[in-house]
PDB file of C-alpha atoms in Angstrom:
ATOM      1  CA  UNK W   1       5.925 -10.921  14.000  1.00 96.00           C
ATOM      2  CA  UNK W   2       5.210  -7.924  11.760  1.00 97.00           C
ATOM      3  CA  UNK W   3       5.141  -8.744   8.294  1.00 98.00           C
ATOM      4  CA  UNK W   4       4.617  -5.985   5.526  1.00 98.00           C
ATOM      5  CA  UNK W   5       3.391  -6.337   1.939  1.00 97.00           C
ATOM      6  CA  UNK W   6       4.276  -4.182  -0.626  1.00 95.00           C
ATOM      7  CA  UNK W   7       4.647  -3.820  -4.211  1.00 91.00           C
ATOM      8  CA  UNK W   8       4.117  -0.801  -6.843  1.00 83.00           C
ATOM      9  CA  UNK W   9       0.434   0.577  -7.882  1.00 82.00           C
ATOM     10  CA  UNK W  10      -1.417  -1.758 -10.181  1.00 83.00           C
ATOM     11  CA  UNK W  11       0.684  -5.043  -8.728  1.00 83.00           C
ATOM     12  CA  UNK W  12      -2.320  -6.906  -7.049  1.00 84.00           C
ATOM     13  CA  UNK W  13      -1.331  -6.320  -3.667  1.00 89.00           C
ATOM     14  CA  UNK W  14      -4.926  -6.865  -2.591  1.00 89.00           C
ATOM     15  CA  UNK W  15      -4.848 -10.356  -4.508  1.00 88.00           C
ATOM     16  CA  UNK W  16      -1.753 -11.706  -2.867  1.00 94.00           C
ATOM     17  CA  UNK W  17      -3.220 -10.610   0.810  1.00 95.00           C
ATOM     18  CA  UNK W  18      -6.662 -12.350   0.006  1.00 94.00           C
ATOM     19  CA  UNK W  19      -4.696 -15.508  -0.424  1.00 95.00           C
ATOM     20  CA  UNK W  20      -3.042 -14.715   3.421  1.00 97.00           C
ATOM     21  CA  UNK W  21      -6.280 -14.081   4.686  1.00 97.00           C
ATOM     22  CA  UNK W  22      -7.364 -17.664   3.429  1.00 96.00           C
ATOM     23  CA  UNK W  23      -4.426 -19.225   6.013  1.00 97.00           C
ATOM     24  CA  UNK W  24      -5.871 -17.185   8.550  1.00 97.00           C
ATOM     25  CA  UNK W  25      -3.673 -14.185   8.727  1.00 98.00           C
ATOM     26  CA  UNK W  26      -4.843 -10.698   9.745  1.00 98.00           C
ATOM     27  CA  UNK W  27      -4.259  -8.408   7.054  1.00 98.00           C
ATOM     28  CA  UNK W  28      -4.176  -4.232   7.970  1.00 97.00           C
ATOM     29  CA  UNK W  29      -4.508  -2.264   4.848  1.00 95.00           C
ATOM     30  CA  UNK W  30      -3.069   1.169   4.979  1.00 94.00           C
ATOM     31  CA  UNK W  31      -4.470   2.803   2.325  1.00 89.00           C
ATOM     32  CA  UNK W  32      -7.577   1.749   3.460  1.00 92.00           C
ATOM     33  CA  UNK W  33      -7.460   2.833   6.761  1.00 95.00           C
ATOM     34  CA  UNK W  34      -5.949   6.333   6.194  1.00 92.00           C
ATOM     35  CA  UNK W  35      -8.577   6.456   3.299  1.00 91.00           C
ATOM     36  CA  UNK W  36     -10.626   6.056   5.926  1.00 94.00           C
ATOM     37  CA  UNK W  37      -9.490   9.732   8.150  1.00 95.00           C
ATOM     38  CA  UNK W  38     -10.849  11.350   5.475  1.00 93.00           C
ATOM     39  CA  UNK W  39     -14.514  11.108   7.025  1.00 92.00           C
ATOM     40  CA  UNK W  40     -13.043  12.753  10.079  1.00 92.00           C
ATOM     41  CA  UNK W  41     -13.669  16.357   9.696  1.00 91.00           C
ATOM     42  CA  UNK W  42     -10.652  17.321  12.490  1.00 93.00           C
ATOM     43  CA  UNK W  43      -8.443  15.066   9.705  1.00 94.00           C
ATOM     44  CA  UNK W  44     -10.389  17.006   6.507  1.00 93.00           C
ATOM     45  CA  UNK W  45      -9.571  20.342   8.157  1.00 93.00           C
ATOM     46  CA  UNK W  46      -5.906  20.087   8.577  1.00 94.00           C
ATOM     47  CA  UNK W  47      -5.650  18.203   5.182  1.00 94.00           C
ATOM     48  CA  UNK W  48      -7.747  21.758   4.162  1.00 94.00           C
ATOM     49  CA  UNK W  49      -4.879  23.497   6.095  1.00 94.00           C
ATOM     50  CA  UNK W  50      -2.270  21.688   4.404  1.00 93.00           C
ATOM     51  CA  UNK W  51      -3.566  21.655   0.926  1.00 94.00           C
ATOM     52  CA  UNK W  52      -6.381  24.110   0.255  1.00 92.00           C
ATOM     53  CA  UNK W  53     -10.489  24.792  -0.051  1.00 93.00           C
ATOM     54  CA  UNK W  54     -10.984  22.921  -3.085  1.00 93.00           C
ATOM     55  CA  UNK W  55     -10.116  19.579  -1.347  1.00 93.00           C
ATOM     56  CA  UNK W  56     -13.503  20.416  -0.049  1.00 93.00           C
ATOM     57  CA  UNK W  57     -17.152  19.365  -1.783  1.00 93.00           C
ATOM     58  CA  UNK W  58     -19.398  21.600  -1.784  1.00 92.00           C
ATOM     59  CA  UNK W  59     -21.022  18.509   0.462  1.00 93.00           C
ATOM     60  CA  UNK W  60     -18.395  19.036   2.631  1.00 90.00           C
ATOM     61  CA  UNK W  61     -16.442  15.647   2.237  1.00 92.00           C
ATOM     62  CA  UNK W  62     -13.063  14.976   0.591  1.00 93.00           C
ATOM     63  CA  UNK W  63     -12.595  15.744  -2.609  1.00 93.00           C
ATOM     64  CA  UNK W  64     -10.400  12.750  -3.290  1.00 88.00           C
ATOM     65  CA  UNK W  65      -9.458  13.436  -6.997  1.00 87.00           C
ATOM     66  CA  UNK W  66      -8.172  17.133  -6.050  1.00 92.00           C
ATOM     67  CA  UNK W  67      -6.182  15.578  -3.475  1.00 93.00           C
ATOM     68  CA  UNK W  68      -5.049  13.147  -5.591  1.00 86.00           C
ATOM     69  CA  UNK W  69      -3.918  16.010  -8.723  1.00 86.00           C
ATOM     70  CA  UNK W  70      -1.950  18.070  -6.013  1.00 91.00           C
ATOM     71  CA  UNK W  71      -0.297  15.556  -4.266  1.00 87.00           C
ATOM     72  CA  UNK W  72       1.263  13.653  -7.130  1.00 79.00           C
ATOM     73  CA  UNK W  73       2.324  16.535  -9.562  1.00 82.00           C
ATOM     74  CA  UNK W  74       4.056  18.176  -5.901  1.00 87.00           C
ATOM     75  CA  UNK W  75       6.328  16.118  -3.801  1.00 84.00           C
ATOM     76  CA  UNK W  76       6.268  18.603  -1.557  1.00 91.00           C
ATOM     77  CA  UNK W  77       2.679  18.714  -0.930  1.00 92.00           C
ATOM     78  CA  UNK W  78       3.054  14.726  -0.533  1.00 87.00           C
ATOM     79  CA  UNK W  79       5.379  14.807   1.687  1.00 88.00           C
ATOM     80  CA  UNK W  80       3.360  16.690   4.251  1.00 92.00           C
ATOM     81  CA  UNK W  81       0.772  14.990   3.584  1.00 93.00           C
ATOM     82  CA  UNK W  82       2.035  11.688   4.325  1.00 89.00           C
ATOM     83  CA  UNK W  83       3.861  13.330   7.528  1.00 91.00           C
ATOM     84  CA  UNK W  84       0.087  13.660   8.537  1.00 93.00           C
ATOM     85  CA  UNK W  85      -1.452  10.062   7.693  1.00 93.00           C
ATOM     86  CA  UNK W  86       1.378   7.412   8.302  1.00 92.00           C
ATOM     87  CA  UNK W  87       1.912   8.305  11.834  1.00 94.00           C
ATOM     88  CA  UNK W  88      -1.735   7.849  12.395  1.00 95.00           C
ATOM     89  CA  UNK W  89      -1.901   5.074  10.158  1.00 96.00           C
ATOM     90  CA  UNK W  90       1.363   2.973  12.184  1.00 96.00           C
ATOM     91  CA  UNK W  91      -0.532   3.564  15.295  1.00 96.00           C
ATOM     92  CA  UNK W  92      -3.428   1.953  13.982  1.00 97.00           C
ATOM     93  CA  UNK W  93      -1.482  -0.832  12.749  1.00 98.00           C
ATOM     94  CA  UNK W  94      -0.145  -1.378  15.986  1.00 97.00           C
ATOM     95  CA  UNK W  95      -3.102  -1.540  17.793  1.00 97.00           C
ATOM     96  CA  UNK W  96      -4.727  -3.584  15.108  1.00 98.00           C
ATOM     97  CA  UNK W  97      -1.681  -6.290  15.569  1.00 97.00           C
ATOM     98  CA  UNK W  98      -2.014  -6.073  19.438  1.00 97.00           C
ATOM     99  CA  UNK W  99      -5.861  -7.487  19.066  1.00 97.00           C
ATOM    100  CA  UNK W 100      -4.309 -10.458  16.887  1.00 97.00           C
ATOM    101  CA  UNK W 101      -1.658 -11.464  19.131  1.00 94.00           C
ATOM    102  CA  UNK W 102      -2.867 -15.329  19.054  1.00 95.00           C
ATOM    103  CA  UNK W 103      -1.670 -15.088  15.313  1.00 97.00           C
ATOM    104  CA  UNK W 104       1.597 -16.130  13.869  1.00 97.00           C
ATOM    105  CA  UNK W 105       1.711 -12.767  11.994  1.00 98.00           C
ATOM    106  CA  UNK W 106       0.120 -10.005  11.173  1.00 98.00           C
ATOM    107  CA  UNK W 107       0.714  -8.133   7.658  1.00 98.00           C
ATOM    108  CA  UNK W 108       0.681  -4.714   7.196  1.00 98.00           C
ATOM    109  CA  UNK W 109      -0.343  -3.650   3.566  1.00 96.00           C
ATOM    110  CA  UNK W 110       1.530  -0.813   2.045  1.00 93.00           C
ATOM    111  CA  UNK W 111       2.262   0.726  -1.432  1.00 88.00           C
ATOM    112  CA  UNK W 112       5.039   3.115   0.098  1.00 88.00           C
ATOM    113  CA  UNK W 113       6.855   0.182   2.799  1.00 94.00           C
ATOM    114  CA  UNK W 114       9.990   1.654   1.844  1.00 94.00           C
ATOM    115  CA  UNK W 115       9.282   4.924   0.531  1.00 88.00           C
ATOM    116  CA  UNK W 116       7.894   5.901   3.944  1.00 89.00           C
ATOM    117  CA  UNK W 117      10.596   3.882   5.894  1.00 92.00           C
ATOM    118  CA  UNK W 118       8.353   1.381   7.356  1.00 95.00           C
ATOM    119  CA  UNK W 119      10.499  -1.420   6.316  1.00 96.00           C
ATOM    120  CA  UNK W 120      12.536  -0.333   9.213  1.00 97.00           C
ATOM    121  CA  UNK W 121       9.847  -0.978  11.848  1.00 97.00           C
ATOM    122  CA  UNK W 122       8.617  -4.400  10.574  1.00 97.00           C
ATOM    123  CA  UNK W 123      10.595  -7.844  10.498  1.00 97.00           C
ATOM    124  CA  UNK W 124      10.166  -9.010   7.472  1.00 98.00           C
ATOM    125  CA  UNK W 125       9.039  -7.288   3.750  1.00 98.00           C
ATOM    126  CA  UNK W 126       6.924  -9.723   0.942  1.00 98.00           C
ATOM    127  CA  UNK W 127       7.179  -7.437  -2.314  1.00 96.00           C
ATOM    128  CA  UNK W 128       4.524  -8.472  -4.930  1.00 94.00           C
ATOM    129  CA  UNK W 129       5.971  -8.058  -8.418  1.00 91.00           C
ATOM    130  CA  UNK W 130       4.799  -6.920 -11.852  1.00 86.00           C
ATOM    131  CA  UNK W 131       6.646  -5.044 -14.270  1.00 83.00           C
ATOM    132  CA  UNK W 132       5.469  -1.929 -15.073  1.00 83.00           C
ATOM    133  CA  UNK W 133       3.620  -2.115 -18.641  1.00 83.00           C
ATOM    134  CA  UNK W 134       1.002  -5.038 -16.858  1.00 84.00           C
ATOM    135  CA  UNK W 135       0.170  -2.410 -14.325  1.00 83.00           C
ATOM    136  CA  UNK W 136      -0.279   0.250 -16.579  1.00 82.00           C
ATOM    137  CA  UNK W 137      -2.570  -2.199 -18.813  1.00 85.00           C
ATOM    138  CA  UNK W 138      -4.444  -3.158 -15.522  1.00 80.00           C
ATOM    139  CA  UNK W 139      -4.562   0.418 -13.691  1.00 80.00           C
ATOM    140  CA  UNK W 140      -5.921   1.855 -17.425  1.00 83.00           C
ATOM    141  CA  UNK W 141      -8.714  -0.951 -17.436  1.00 82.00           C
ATOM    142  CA  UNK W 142      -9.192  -0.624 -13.358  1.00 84.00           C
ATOM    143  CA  UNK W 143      -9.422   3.041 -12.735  1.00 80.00           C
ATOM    144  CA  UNK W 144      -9.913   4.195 -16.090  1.00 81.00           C
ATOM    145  CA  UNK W 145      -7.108   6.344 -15.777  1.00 81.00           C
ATOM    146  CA  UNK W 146      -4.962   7.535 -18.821  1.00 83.00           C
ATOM    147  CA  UNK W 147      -0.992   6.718 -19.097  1.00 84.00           C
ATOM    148  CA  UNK W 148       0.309  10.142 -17.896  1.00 82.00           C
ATOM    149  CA  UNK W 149      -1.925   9.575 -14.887  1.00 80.00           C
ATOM    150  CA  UNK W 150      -0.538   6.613 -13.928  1.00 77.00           C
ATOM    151  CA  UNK W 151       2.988   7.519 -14.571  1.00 81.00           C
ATOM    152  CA  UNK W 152       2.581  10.598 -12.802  1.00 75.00           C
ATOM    153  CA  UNK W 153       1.298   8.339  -9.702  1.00 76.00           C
ATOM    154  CA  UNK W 154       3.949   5.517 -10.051  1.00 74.00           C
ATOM    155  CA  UNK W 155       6.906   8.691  -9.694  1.00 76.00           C
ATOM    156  CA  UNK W 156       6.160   9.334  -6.252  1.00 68.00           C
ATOM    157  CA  UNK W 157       6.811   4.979  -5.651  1.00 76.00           C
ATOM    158  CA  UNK W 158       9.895   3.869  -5.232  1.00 82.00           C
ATOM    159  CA  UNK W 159      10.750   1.521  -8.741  1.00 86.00           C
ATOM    160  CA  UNK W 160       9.082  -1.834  -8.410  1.00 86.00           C
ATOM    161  CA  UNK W 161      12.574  -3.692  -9.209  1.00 87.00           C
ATOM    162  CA  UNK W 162      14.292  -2.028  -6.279  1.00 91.00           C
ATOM    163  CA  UNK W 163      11.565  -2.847  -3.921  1.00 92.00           C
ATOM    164  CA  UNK W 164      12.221  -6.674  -4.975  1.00 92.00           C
ATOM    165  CA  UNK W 165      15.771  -6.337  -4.439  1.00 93.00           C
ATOM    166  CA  UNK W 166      15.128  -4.784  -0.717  1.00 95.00           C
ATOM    167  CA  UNK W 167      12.498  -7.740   0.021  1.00 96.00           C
ATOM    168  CA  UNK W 168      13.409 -10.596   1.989  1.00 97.00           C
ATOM    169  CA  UNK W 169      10.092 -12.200  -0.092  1.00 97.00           C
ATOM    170  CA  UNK W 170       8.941 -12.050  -3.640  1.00 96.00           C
ATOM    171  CA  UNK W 171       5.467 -13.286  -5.313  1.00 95.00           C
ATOM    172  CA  UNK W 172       5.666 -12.522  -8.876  1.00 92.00           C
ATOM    173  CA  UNK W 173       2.053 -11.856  -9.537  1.00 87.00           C
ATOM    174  CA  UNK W 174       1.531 -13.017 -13.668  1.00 82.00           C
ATOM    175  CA  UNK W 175      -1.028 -14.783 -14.983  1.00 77.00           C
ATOM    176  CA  UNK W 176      -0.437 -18.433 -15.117  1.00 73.00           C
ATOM    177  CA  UNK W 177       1.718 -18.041 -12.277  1.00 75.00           C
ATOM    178  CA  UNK W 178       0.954 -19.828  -9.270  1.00 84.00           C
ATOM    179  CA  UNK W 179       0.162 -16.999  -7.101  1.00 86.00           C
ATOM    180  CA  UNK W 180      -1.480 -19.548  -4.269  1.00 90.00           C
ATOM    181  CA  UNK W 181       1.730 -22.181  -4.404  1.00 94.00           C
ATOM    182  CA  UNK W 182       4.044 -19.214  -3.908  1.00 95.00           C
ATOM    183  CA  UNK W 183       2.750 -17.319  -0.561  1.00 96.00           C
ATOM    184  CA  UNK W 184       2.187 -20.850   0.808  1.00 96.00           C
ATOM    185  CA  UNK W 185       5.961 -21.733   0.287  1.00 96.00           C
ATOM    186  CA  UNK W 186       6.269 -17.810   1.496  1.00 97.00           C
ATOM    187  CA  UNK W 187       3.835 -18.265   4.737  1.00 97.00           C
ATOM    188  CA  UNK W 188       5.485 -21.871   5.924  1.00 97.00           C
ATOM    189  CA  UNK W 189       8.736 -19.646   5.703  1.00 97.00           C
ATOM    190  CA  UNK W 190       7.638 -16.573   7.888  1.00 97.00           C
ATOM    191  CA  UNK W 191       6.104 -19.784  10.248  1.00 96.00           C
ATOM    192  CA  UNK W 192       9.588 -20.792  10.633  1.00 95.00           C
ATOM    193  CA  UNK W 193      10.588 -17.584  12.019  1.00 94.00           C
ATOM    194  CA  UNK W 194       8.302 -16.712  14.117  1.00 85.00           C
TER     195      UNK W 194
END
């Protein structure tokens, strides 16, 4: 069974799937993954193509912080962007679940599950939940990043309260909140479909 987990920026995504990977499910983590392309210089050349020189270095590696100030003040410029990673990155996924067929599940970690459509390829959605002021406080401490930065970024997600709605799952990831209790009542579930 495919399983994704999503949630908006800041939500502690990678928090919730350390607590899967504790019952022994794989966890693929897209933005990691497609982070990864970037070392490719085939990938760095069409992403030149796509988006201009100064995505470039001077080293010759991704300039990740250009990238990043195109792509999120032009939807445009994201959207053909994405048209070149998520392919890829679905493909990997795929081939990353076939090598972990003996497991009940495999998750596929994604900011953008619905954004992107990939809600429609997987059979089941777990949305981790925060509402939007705790991210800000916790993207402004993590990435040192100012407000308008991180409103800028959270415009091109889908809003967090929607994504819950379209979930079949929810972990509401506060402090205090028993984050461990709630994918274990969450991963006996998915065991029951499978």
């Amino acid at each position: 069974m495919l399983v994704a987990v999503t949630g908006g920026i800041g939500c502690g995504k990678t928090t919730v799937l350390n607590e899967f990977r504790q019952l022994g499910i794989p966890c693929f983590l897209a933005d990691e993954v497609g982070s990864s392309y970037y070392q490719d210089a085939d990938f760095l050349n069409q992403v030149r193509n796509l988006l201009g020189n100064q995505i470039i270095n001077p080293d010759g590696t991704a300039n990740k912080r250009a990238i990043a100030d195109i792509v999120f003040h032009n939807s445009q410029a994201l959207a053909q962007l994405n048209a070149l990673v998520h392919p890829r990155v679905w493909n990997d996924f795929l081939a990353f679940a076939q090598t972990h067929a003996q497991a009940p599940y495999v998750i596929f970690e994604s900011a953008i599950v619905f954004e992107y459509g990939f809600d429609k390829l997987v059979d089941q959605v777990v949305c981790v939940y925060l509402d939007k002021e705790e991210r800000i406080a916790r993207l402004k401490e993590r990435d040192h990043a100012t407000r308008q930065q991180i409103e800028a970024r959270m415009q091109n997600q889908m809003d967090a309260e929607q994504k819950m709605l379209l979930s079949h799952f929810v972990v509401l990831n506060y402090e205090g909140n028993p984050r461990s209790r709630q994918v274990r009542h969450i991963h006996q579930q998915l065991l029951h479909l499978c």
